[in-house]
Amino acid sequence: GAGVSQSPSNKVTEKGKDVELRCDPISGHTALYWYRQRLGQGLEFLIYFQGNSAPDKSGLPSDRFSAERTGESVSTLTIQRTQQEDSAVYLCASSLIKSGTRKKGETQYFGPGTRLLVL
Amino acid sequence: QKEVEQNSGPLSVPEGAIASLNCTYSDRVSQSFFWYRQYSGKSPELIMSIYSNGDKEDGRFTAQLNKASQYVSLLIRDSQPSDSATYLCAVRTPGTYKYIFGTGTRLKVLA
């Protein structure tokens, strides 16, 4: 089947506008992750979902950031009132995590990312 | 202290040499460790995972874990120019499925 897909691939927006980023995980993957990667930097954890619940939202930078997931499917990351420092690549990943599994189930498969530029 | 630390590099090695990439982590009870490779402009992809102390080999790649010293390393034997990429170390937070990534080490293999 297809890998993780993200849309849009590129987004240019004006400061203060809201943006919505979408992630379609691999079918059957229960865990879904959002990361932010600024130019030349590592991956910054934002949030992860197990099913449609989010056990850890600690990485969301501010209350302008929110995310939701429908069942074990699509997730959207919303950034309200965008700021220039929000400019980055937003990466989504999914993995097959089930209670009691490890090793193979922990492999994260990344989407191609959404490149966000806030002017 | 950062939770997962890596030297940003670049680490330059000649073709055919062994490249050694290191990563240290702060949470002593961490159990799950991963190496991802990221080519410029692309998304990360998993190279290896390691859970037990010692070495784990997969082709030209060897991951080494030392929990007492809280470091994990990746050795690439017979380095090729195609290995030139950024290598990211990731550690799973114990009791969760949250992963903390290091900032990555950029490797350049010189032909």
Tab-separated table of C-alpha atoms in Angstrom:
chain	number	residue	atom	x	y	z
A	1	GLY	CA	0.000	0.000	0.000
A	2	ALA	CA	0.868	3.641	-0.095
A	3	GLY	CA	3.144	5.261	2.423
A	4	VAL	CA	2.393	8.238	4.629
A	5	SER	CA	1.088	11.180	2.654
A	6	GLN	CA	0.921	14.813	3.647
A	7	SER	CA	-0.769	17.816	2.138
A	8	PRO	CA	-0.128	20.423	1.067
A	9	SER	CA	3.481	19.777	0.149
A	10	ASN	CA	4.200	23.504	0.309
A	11	LYS	CA	2.301	26.327	1.953
A	12	VAL	CA	3.069	30.026	1.867
A	13	THR	CA	0.941	32.159	4.130
A	14	GLU	CA	0.876	35.610	5.608
A	15	LYS	CA	1.591	36.284	9.241
A	16	GLY	CA	-1.584	36.083	11.279
A	17	LYS	CA	-3.399	33.629	9.015
A	18	ASP	CA	-4.455	30.153	10.099
A	19	VAL	CA	-3.141	27.047	8.355
A	20	GLU	CA	-4.201	23.428	8.397
A	21	LEU	CA	-1.813	20.605	7.596
A	22	ARG	CA	-3.042	17.120	6.805
A	23	CYS	CA	-1.491	13.690	7.312
A	24	ASP	CA	-2.730	10.350	5.993
A	25	PRO	CA	-0.938	7.531	7.806
A	26	ILE	CA	-0.270	4.053	6.519
A	27	SER	CA	-3.452	2.016	6.759
A	28	GLY	CA	-3.600	0.052	9.985
A	29	HIS	CA	-0.990	2.105	11.797
A	30	THR	CA	-2.278	2.979	15.224
A	31	ALA	CA	0.315	5.571	16.204
A	32	LEU	CA	0.760	8.922	14.457
A	33	TYR	CA	3.374	11.562	15.173
A	34	TRP	CA	3.898	15.196	14.261
A	35	TYR	CA	7.359	16.749	14.250
A	36	ARG	CA	8.720	20.135	13.272
A	37	GLN	CA	12.064	20.539	11.579
A	38	ARG	CA	13.542	23.983	11.151
A	39	LEU	CA	16.190	24.501	8.497
A	40	GLY	CA	19.367	22.651	9.397
A	41	GLN	CA	17.929	21.433	12.684
A	42	GLY	CA	16.805	18.125	14.121
A	43	LEU	CA	13.271	16.879	14.622
A	44	GLU	CA	11.259	18.618	17.304
A	45	PHE	CA	8.498	16.455	18.781
A	46	LEU	CA	5.074	18.126	18.730
A	47	ILE	CA	2.418	15.523	19.537
A	48	TYR	CA	1.586	11.886	19.090
A	49	PHE	CA	-1.668	9.958	18.821
A	50	GLN	CA	-2.439	6.429	19.856
A	51	GLY	CA	-5.653	5.785	17.995
A	52	ASN	CA	-7.544	9.053	18.213
A	53	SER	CA	-6.315	10.007	21.671
A	54	ALA	CA	-3.243	12.118	22.285
A	55	PRO	CA	-1.330	10.830	25.333
A	56	ASP	CA	1.342	13.493	24.997
A	57	LYS	CA	0.797	17.030	23.755
A	58	SER	CA	3.800	18.421	25.580
A	59	GLY	CA	5.670	19.366	22.427
A	60	LEU	CA	3.075	21.782	21.069
A	61	PRO	CA	4.903	25.161	21.176
A	62	SER	CA	1.905	27.279	22.173
A	63	ASP	CA	-1.859	27.319	22.329
A	64	ARG	CA	-1.866	28.457	18.694
A	65	PHE	CA	-1.053	24.848	17.796
A	66	SER	CA	-3.641	22.083	17.920
A	67	ALA	CA	-4.059	18.670	16.371
A	68	GLU	CA	-6.754	16.101	16.024
A	69	ARG	CA	-7.104	12.633	14.589
A	70	THR	CA	-10.146	10.823	13.310
A	71	GLY	CA	-10.122	7.223	14.495
A	72	GLU	CA	-6.916	5.555	13.338
A	73	SER	CA	-6.850	7.596	10.181
A	74	VAL	CA	-6.290	11.159	9.053
A	75	SER	CA	-4.766	13.773	11.323
A	76	THR	CA	-4.748	17.537	10.972
A	77	LEU	CA	-2.337	19.974	12.581
A	78	THR	CA	-3.720	23.488	12.830
A	79	ILE	CA	-1.661	26.565	13.461
A	80	GLN	CA	-3.640	29.672	14.278
A	81	ARG	CA	-2.394	33.226	13.835
A	82	THR	CA	0.829	32.058	12.228
A	83	GLN	CA	4.101	33.749	13.077
A	84	GLN	CA	7.322	33.884	11.089
A	85	GLU	CA	9.009	31.551	13.590
A	86	ASP	CA	6.465	28.874	12.589
A	87	SER	CA	8.242	28.552	9.229
A	88	ALA	CA	9.599	25.012	9.053
A	89	VAL	CA	8.989	21.584	7.581
A	90	TYR	CA	6.231	19.755	9.414
A	91	LEU	CA	6.731	16.013	9.283
A	92	CYS	CA	4.189	13.356	10.047
A	93	ALA	CA	5.057	9.741	10.804
A	94	SER	CA	3.057	6.642	11.599
A	95	SER	CA	3.927	3.334	13.195
A	96	LEU	CA	2.246	0.054	13.970
A	97	ILE	CA	2.133	0.182	17.747
A	98	LYS	CA	-0.155	-2.172	19.571
A	99	SER	CA	-0.219	-2.910	23.259
A	100	GLY	CA	2.552	-5.323	24.057
A	101	THR	CA	4.461	-4.978	20.801
A	102	ARG	CA	7.898	-3.523	20.312
A	103	LYS	CA	10.754	-3.660	17.896
A	104	LYS	CA	9.262	-3.927	14.400
A	105	GLY	CA	6.167	-2.091	15.526
A	106	GLU	CA	8.243	0.891	16.580
A	107	THR	CA	9.554	1.773	13.126
A	108	GLN	CA	8.289	5.220	12.208
A	109	TYR	CA	7.479	5.797	8.547
A	110	PHE	CA	7.687	9.427	7.626
A	111	GLY	CA	5.701	11.368	5.097
A	112	PRO	CA	7.340	13.833	2.695
A	113	GLY	CA	6.521	16.787	4.929
A	114	THR	CA	4.778	20.118	4.473
A	115	ARG	CA	7.071	23.067	3.935
A	116	LEU	CA	5.484	26.054	5.617
A	117	LEU	CA	6.673	29.585	4.961
A	118	VAL	CA	5.130	32.429	6.907
A	119	LEU	CA	5.789	35.831	5.354
B	1	GLN	CA	21.438	19.219	29.239
B	2	LYS	CA	19.606	18.116	26.129
B	3	GLU	CA	17.797	14.805	26.334
B	4	VAL	CA	19.554	13.398	23.261
B	5	GLU	CA	22.838	14.886	22.116
B	6	GLN	CA	24.794	14.456	18.920
B	7	ASN	CA	27.740	16.261	17.421
B	8	SER	CA	26.360	18.245	14.487
B	9	GLY	CA	29.447	17.676	12.338
B	10	PRO	CA	30.105	17.615	9.513
B	11	LEU	CA	32.019	14.402	9.937
B	12	SER	CA	34.145	13.829	6.852
B	13	VAL	CA	35.586	10.399	6.065
B	14	PRO	CA	37.241	9.051	2.935
B	15	GLU	CA	35.480	6.462	0.851
B	16	GLY	CA	36.060	2.965	2.212
B	17	ALA	CA	36.768	4.134	5.761
B	18	ILE	CA	34.730	3.477	8.904
B	19	ALA	CA	32.418	6.294	9.969
B	20	SER	CA	31.640	6.458	13.679
B	21	LEU	CA	28.618	8.423	14.845
B	22	ASN	CA	27.875	8.953	18.515
B	23	CYS	CA	24.841	9.839	20.586
B	24	THR	CA	24.365	10.351	24.313
B	25	TYR	CA	21.089	10.440	26.204
B	26	SER	CA	20.107	11.752	29.608
B	27	ASP	CA	17.344	9.407	30.827
B	28	ARG	CA	19.109	6.514	32.504
B	29	VAL	CA	16.105	4.180	32.252
B	30	SER	CA	15.709	4.513	28.474
B	31	GLN	CA	15.393	1.136	26.757
B	32	SER	CA	14.788	1.745	23.043
B	33	PHE	CA	17.184	3.425	20.645
B	34	PHE	CA	17.046	4.144	16.945
B	35	TRP	CA	19.200	5.453	14.125
B	36	TYR	CA	17.531	7.249	11.214
B	37	ARG	CA	19.169	8.499	8.039
B	38	GLN	CA	17.978	11.696	6.376
B	39	TYR	CA	19.186	12.730	2.948
B	40	SER	CA	19.114	16.436	2.205
B	41	GLY	CA	15.582	17.562	1.424
B	42	LYS	CA	14.134	14.151	2.201
B	43	SER	CA	12.380	12.557	5.161
B	44	PRO	CA	14.101	10.341	7.733
B	45	GLU	CA	14.154	6.572	7.288
B	46	LEU	CA	15.013	3.960	9.887
B	47	ILE	CA	18.413	2.278	9.636
B	48	MET	CA	18.560	0.306	12.855
B	49	SER	CA	17.028	-0.120	16.251
B	50	ILE	CA	18.800	-1.489	19.325
B	51	TYR	CA	17.460	-2.471	22.713
B	52	SER	CA	20.210	-4.483	24.458
B	53	ASN	CA	23.727	-3.635	25.514
B	54	GLY	CA	26.384	-4.622	23.020
B	55	ASP	CA	26.587	-4.635	19.257
B	56	LYS	CA	23.960	-5.239	16.609
B	57	GLU	CA	25.074	-5.693	13.035
B	58	ASP	CA	23.128	-5.267	9.814
B	59	GLY	CA	25.192	-5.335	6.652
B	60	ARG	CA	27.682	-2.463	6.741
B	61	PHE	CA	25.986	-0.929	9.767
B	62	THR	CA	26.686	-1.745	13.417
B	63	ALA	CA	24.829	-0.150	16.300
B	64	GLN	CA	26.473	-0.198	19.712
B	65	LEU	CA	24.690	0.417	22.996
B	66	ASN	CA	26.191	1.056	26.403
B	67	LYS	CA	23.445	1.777	28.906
B	68	ALA	CA	25.846	2.256	31.820
B	69	SER	CA	27.547	5.103	29.981
B	70	GLN	CA	24.307	6.251	28.329
B	71	TYR	CA	25.577	6.299	24.795
B	72	VAL	CA	24.652	4.664	21.543
B	73	SER	CA	26.771	4.717	18.435
B	74	LEU	CA	26.511	3.799	14.775
B	75	LEU	CA	29.419	2.465	12.780
B	76	ILE	CA	29.334	2.443	9.003
B	77	ARG	CA	31.973	0.197	7.456
B	78	ASP	CA	33.288	0.664	3.924
B	79	SER	CA	31.674	4.098	3.747
B	80	GLN	CA	30.340	5.107	0.343
B	81	PRO	CA	29.549	8.565	-1.050
B	82	SER	CA	25.895	7.463	-1.037
B	83	ASP	CA	26.105	7.275	2.765
B	84	SER	CA	26.502	11.057	2.866
B	85	ALA	CA	23.487	12.217	4.831
B	86	THR	CA	22.424	13.390	8.273
B	87	TYR	CA	22.125	10.615	10.855
B	88	LEU	CA	19.565	11.119	13.586
B	89	CYS	CA	19.608	9.316	16.911
B	90	ALA	CA	16.225	8.775	18.585
B	91	VAL	CA	15.378	7.542	22.061
B	92	ARG	CA	11.987	6.405	23.265
B	93	THR	CA	10.804	8.003	26.496
B	94	PRO	CA	10.264	5.139	28.966
B	95	GLY	CA	6.646	4.209	29.550
B	96	THR	CA	5.485	6.058	26.458
B	97	TYR	CA	5.666	5.933	22.694
B	98	LYS	CA	7.175	9.392	22.511
B	99	TYR	CA	10.529	9.620	20.741
B	100	ILE	CA	13.120	12.311	21.270
B	101	PHE	CA	15.455	12.957	18.364
B	102	GLY	CA	18.921	14.402	18.483
B	103	THR	CA	19.836	17.250	16.178
B	104	GLY	CA	21.677	14.846	13.879
B	105	THR	CA	25.239	14.430	12.657
B	106	ARG	CA	25.990	15.326	9.076
B	107	LEU	CA	28.250	12.759	7.431
B	108	LYS	CA	30.229	13.467	4.283
B	109	VAL	CA	31.951	10.569	2.559
B	110	LEU	CA	34.624	11.855	0.220
B	111	ALA	CA	35.188	9.996	-3.039
